[in-house]
Coordinates of C-alpha atoms in Angstrom, one line a residue:
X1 CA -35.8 173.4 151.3
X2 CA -33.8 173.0 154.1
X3 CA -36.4 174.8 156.6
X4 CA -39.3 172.6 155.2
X5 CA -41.2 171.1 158.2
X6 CA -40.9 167.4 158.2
X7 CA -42.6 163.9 159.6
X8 CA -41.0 165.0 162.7
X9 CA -41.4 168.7 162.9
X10 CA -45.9 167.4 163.0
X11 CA -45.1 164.5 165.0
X12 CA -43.4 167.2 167.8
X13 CA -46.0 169.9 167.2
X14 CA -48.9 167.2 167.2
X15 CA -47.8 165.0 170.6
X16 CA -47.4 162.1 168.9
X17 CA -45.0 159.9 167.8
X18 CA -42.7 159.9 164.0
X19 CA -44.1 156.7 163.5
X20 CA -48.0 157.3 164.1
X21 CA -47.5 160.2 161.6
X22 CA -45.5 158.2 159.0
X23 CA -48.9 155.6 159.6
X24 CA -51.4 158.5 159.2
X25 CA -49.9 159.3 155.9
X26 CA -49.2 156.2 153.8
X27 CA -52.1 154.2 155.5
X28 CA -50.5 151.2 156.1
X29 CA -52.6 150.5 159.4
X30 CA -55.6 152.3 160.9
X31 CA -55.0 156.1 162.7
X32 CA -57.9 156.9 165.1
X33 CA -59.6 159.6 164.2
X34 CA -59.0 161.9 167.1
X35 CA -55.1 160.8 166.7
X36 CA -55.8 161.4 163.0
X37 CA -57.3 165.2 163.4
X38 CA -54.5 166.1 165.9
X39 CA -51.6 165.5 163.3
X40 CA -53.9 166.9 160.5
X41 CA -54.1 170.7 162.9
X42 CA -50.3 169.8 163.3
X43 CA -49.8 169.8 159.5
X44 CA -51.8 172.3 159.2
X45 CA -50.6 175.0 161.6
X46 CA -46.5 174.3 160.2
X47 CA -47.1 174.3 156.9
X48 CA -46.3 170.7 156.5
X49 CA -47.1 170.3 152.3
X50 CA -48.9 166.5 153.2
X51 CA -51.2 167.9 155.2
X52 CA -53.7 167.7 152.2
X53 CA -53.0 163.8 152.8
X54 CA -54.2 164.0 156.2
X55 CA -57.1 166.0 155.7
X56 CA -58.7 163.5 152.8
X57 CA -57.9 160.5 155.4
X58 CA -60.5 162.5 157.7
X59 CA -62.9 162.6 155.1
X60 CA -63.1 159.2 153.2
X61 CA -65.6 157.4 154.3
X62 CA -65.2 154.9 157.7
X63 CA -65.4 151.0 156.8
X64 CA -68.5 149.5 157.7
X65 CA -68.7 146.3 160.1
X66 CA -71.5 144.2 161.3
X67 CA -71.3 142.7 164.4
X68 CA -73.1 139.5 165.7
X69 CA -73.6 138.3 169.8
X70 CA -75.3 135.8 170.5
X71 CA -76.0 135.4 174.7
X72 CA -78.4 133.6 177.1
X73 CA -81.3 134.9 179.0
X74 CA -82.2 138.4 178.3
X75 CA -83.2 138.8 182.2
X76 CA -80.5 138.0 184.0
X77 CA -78.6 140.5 185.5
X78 CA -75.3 139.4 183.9
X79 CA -76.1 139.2 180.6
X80 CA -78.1 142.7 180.8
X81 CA -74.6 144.3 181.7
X82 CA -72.4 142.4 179.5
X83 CA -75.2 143.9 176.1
X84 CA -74.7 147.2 177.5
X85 CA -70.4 147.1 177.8
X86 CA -70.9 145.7 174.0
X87 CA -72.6 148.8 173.1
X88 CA -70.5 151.1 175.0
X89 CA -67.1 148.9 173.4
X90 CA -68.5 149.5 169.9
X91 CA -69.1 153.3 170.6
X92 CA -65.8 153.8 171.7
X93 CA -64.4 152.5 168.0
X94 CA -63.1 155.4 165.6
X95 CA -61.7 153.7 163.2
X96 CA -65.1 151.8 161.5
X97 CA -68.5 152.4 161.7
X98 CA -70.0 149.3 163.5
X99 CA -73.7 148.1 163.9
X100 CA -73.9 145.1 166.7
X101 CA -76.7 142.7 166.1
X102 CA -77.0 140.8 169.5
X103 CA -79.6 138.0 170.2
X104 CA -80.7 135.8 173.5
X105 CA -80.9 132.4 173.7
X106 CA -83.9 131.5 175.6
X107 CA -82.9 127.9 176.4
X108 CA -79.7 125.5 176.0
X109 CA -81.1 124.1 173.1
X110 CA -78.3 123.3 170.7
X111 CA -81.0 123.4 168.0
X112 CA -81.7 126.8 168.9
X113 CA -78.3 128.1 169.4
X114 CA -77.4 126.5 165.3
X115 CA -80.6 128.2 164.8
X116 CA -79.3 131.8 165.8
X117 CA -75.7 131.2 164.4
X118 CA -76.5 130.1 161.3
X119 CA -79.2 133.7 161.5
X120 CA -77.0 136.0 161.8
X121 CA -73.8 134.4 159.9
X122 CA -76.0 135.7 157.0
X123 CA -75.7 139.3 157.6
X124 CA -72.7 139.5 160.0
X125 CA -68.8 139.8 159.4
X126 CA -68.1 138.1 162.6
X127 CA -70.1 136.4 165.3
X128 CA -69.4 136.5 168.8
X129 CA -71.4 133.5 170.6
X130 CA -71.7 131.7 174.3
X131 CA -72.7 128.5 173.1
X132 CA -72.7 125.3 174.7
X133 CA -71.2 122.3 172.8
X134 CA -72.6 120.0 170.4
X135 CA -71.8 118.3 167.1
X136 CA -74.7 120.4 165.1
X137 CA -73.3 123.8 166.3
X138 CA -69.9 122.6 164.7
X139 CA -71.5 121.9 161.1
X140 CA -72.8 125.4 161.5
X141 CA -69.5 127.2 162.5
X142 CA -67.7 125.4 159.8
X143 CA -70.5 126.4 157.2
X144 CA -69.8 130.2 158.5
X145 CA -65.8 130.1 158.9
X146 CA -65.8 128.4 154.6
X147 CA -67.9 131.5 154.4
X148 CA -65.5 133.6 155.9
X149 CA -67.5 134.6 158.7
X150 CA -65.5 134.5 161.7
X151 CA -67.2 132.7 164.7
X152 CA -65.6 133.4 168.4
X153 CA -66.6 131.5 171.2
X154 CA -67.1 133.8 174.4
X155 CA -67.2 132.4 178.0
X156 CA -67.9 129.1 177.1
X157 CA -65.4 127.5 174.1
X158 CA -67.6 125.5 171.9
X159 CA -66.7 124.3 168.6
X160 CA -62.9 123.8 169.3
X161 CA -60.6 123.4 166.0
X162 CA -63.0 125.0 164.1
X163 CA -64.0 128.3 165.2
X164 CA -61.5 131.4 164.8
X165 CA -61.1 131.4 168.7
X166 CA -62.3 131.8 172.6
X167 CA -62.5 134.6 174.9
X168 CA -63.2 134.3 178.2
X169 CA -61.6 132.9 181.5
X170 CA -59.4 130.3 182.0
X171 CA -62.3 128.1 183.5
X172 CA -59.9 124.9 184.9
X173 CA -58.6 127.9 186.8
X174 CA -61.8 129.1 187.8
X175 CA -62.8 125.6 189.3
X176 CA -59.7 125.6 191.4
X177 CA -60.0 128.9 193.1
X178 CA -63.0 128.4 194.1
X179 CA -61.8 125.1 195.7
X180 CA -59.1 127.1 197.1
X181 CA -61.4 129.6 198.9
X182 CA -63.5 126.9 200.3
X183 CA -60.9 124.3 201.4
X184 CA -59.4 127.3 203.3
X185 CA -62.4 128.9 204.4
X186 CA -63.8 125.4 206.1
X187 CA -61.4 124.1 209.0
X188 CA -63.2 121.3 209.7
X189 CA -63.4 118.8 206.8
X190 CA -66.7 117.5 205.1
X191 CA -68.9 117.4 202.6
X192 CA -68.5 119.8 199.4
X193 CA -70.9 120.2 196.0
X194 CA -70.8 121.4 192.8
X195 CA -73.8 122.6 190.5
X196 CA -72.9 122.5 186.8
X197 CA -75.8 124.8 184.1
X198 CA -75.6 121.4 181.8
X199 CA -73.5 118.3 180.5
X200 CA -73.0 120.9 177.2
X201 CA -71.1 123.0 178.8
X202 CA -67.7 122.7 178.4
X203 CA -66.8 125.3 180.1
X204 CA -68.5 124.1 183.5
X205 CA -66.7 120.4 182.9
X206 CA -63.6 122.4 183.2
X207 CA -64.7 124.3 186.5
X208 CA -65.6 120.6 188.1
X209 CA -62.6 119.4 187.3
X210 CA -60.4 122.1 188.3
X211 CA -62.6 122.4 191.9
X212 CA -62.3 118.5 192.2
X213 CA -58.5 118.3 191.1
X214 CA -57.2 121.2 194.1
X215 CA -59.6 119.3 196.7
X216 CA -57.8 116.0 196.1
X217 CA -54.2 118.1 196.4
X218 CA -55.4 119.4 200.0
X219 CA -55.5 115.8 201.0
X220 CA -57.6 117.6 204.1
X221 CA -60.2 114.9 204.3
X222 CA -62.6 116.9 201.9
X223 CA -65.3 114.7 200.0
X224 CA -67.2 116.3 196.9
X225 CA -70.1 115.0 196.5
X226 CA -71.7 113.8 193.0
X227 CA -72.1 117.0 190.3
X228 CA -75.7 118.2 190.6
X229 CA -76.9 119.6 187.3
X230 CA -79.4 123.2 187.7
X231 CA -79.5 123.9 184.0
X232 CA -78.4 127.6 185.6
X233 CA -82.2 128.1 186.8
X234 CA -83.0 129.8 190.2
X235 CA -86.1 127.6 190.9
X236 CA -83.7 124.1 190.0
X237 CA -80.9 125.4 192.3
X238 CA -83.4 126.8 194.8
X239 CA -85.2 123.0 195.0
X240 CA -81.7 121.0 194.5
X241 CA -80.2 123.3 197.6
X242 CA -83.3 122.5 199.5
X243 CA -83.0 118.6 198.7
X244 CA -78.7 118.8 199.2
X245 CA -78.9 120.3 202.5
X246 CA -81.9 117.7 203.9
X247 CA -80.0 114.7 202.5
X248 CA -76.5 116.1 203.9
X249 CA -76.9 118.0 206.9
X250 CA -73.3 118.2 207.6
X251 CA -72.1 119.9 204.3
X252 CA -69.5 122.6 204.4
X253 CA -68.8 124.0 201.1
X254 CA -70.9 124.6 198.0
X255 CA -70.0 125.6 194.2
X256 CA -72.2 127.2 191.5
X257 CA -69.9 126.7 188.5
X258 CA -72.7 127.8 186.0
X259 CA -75.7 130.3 186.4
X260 CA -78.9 129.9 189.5
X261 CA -77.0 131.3 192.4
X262 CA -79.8 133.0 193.4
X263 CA -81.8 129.9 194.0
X264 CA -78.4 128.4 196.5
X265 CA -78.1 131.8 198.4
X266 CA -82.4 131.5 198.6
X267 CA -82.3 127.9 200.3
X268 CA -79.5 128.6 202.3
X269 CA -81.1 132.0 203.4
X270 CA -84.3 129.6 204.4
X271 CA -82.8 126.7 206.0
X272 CA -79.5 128.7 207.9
X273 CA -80.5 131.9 210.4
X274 CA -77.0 132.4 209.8
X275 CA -73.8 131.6 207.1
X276 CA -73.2 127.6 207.7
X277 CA -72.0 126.6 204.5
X278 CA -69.1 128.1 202.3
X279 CA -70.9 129.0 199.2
X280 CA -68.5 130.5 196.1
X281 CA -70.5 131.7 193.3
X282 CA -69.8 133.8 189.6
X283 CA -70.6 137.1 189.1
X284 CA -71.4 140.0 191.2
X285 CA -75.2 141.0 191.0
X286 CA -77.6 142.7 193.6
X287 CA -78.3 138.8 195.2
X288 CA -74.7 138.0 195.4
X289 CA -73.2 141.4 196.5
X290 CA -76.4 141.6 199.6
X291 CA -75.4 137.7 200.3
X292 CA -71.4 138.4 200.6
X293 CA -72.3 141.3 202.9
X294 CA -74.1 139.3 205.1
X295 CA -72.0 136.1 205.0
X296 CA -73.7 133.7 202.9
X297 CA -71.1 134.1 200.2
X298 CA -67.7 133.8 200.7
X299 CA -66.4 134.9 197.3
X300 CA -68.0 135.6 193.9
X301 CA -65.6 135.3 191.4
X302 CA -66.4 137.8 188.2
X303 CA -66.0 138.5 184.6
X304 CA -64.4 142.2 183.9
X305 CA -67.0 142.6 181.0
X306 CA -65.4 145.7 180.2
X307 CA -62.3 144.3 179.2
X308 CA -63.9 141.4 177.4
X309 CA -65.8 143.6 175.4
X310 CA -63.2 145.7 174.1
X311 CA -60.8 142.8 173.8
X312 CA -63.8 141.2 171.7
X313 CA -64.8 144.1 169.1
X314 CA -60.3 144.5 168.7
X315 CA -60.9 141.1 167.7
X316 CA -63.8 141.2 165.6
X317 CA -62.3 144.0 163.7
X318 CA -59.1 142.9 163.6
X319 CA -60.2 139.2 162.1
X320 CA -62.5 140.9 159.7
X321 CA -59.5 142.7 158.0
X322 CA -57.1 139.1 158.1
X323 CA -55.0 140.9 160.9
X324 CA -55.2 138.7 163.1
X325 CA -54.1 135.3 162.5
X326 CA -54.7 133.7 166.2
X327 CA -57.4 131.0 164.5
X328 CA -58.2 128.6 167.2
X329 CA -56.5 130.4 169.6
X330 CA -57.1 131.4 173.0
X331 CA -57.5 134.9 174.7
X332 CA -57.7 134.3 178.7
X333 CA -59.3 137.3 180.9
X334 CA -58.0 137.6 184.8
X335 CA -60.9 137.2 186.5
X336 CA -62.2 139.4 189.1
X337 CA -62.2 138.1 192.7
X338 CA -64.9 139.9 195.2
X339 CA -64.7 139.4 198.8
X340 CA -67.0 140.8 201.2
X341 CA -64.2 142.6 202.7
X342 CA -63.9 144.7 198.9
X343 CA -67.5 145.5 198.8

């Protein structure tokens, strides 16, 4: 008895540590699989006399989740990237078998976001939405979360108090670095604008404020114009950009807080034979990355949808099975800052 391996003698031979074994065998929190089959050779190979235990862990049957997203246009570059890193997050999952059910917006109709939402909280465990904010998506997360349906708000946080939580960037931050970049990238002081997608976005609100409140700290002499609203449209931007650099010739510094960059780096392409006006943008797509390189951009500040996603599903499992008791909580990302120098 005394040479009989123990929870140490598989933890050694498997690589891993006493604990993950001691997990793997009384199933008090999930193994991965692969970690799982590495203890179970372990057992195996020592004559461990659980090993049985490990082996029927490997072959019950995986829980099954269903997964809800809910983004905006299915043509935009972005949002083309961030439902492929949702796929690939899901993939890399070993401990359920998850199915992701994600649907596009076509519009930033409240009506038709409550629409979706209240779609797929009848077949999903959890609901990941970008949303913007309005009193009848509230009814429906609160309908969903009595439901137990957990409802987290991605990018832009809608439905505060009510939904589980928000993942996404710290967007008051957001605004001010990109009033940070501008203010230091202009040396002579003048005229700065922002474009917002919509007055529903929260998220944007926060972006103008933060830009606006760093702008007043410079006390440089900076004036920001009033908020111009695209509804994150290439054509809107591309027009508004058109109108904004007619009406103000002498402007210096321009924001996109929201989507329709493509439309400011267009009319500033037209109108400028070369970079005039310090243009900070979000996201790095083919437009932005060919505009930094050339000058029209100064910075594009981005979302690391890899880490959101896998972040996201953690969560969406993790809420799913009452482990995780962050309800209206919220999960900030470090956003990724591109300069033309980094490309």
């Amino acid at each position: 008895m005394a040479d009989r391996p123990t929870i140490k003698d598989v933890a050694r031979e498997a690589g891993v540590s006493a604990t993950t074994v001691d997990r793997a065998l009384n199933g008090r929190s999930v193994v991965r699989e692969d970690t799982l089959r590495k203890i179970a050779d372990a057992a195996h190979r020592i004559g461990y006399h659980g090993q049985g235990i490990f082996q029927s862990r490997l072959e019950k049957p995986l829980p099954e989740i269903r997964l809800g997203f809910i983004l905006l246009k299915k043509t935009q570059e972005f949002y083309k990237n961030f439902e492929r890193e949702i796929h690939h997050a899901i993939a890399q999952r070993r401990d359920v078998r998850a199915t992701a059910d994600i649907r596009f917006s076509s519009s930033q109709s409240p009506q038709e976001f409550a629409e979706l939402l209240a779609d797929l909280g009848a077949t999903c465990d959890a609901v990941a939405c970008t949303a913007v904010n309005d009193q009848r998506l509230n009814q429906v997360v609160q309908d969903l979360q009595d439901r137990e349906v957990i409802v987290i708000s991605i990018l832009n946080d809608f439905a505060q108090g009510i939904r589980h939580s928000y993942l996404g960037l710290n967007n008051m931050k957001i605004g001010r670095l990109a009033a940070w970049m501008i203010t230091r990238t202009v040396h002579d002081p003048g005229k700065l604008a922002v474009f917002v997608g919509g007055n529903r976005w929260h998220g944007h609100d926060l972006r103008e404020v933060g830009f606006r409140s760093l702008v007043r700290e410079t006390g440089r002499g900076f004036t920001v114009l009033d908020t111009l609203v695209n509804l994150e449209t290439r054509q809107v931007t591309y027009e508004a950009t058109l109108d904004l650099l007619h009406r103000h010739p002498d402007l210096k510094g321009l924001y996109i807080a929201g989507g329709g960059m493509e439309g400011a780096i267009a009319a500033l392409r037209e109108v400028h034979d070369r970079p005039r006006v310090a243009l900070v943008v979000n996201e790095v797509t083919a437009e932005s990355r060919n505009a930094l390189i050339d000058g029209y951009v100064v910075m594009a500040i981005s979302t690391p949808l890899p880490e959101l996603c896998h972040r996201l599903i953690e969560l969406m499992v993790r809420s799913t099975r009452g482990e995780d008791d962050s309800a209206s909580g919220q999960h900030f990302l470090e956003p990724k800052i591109v300069l033309p120098e980094l490309l």
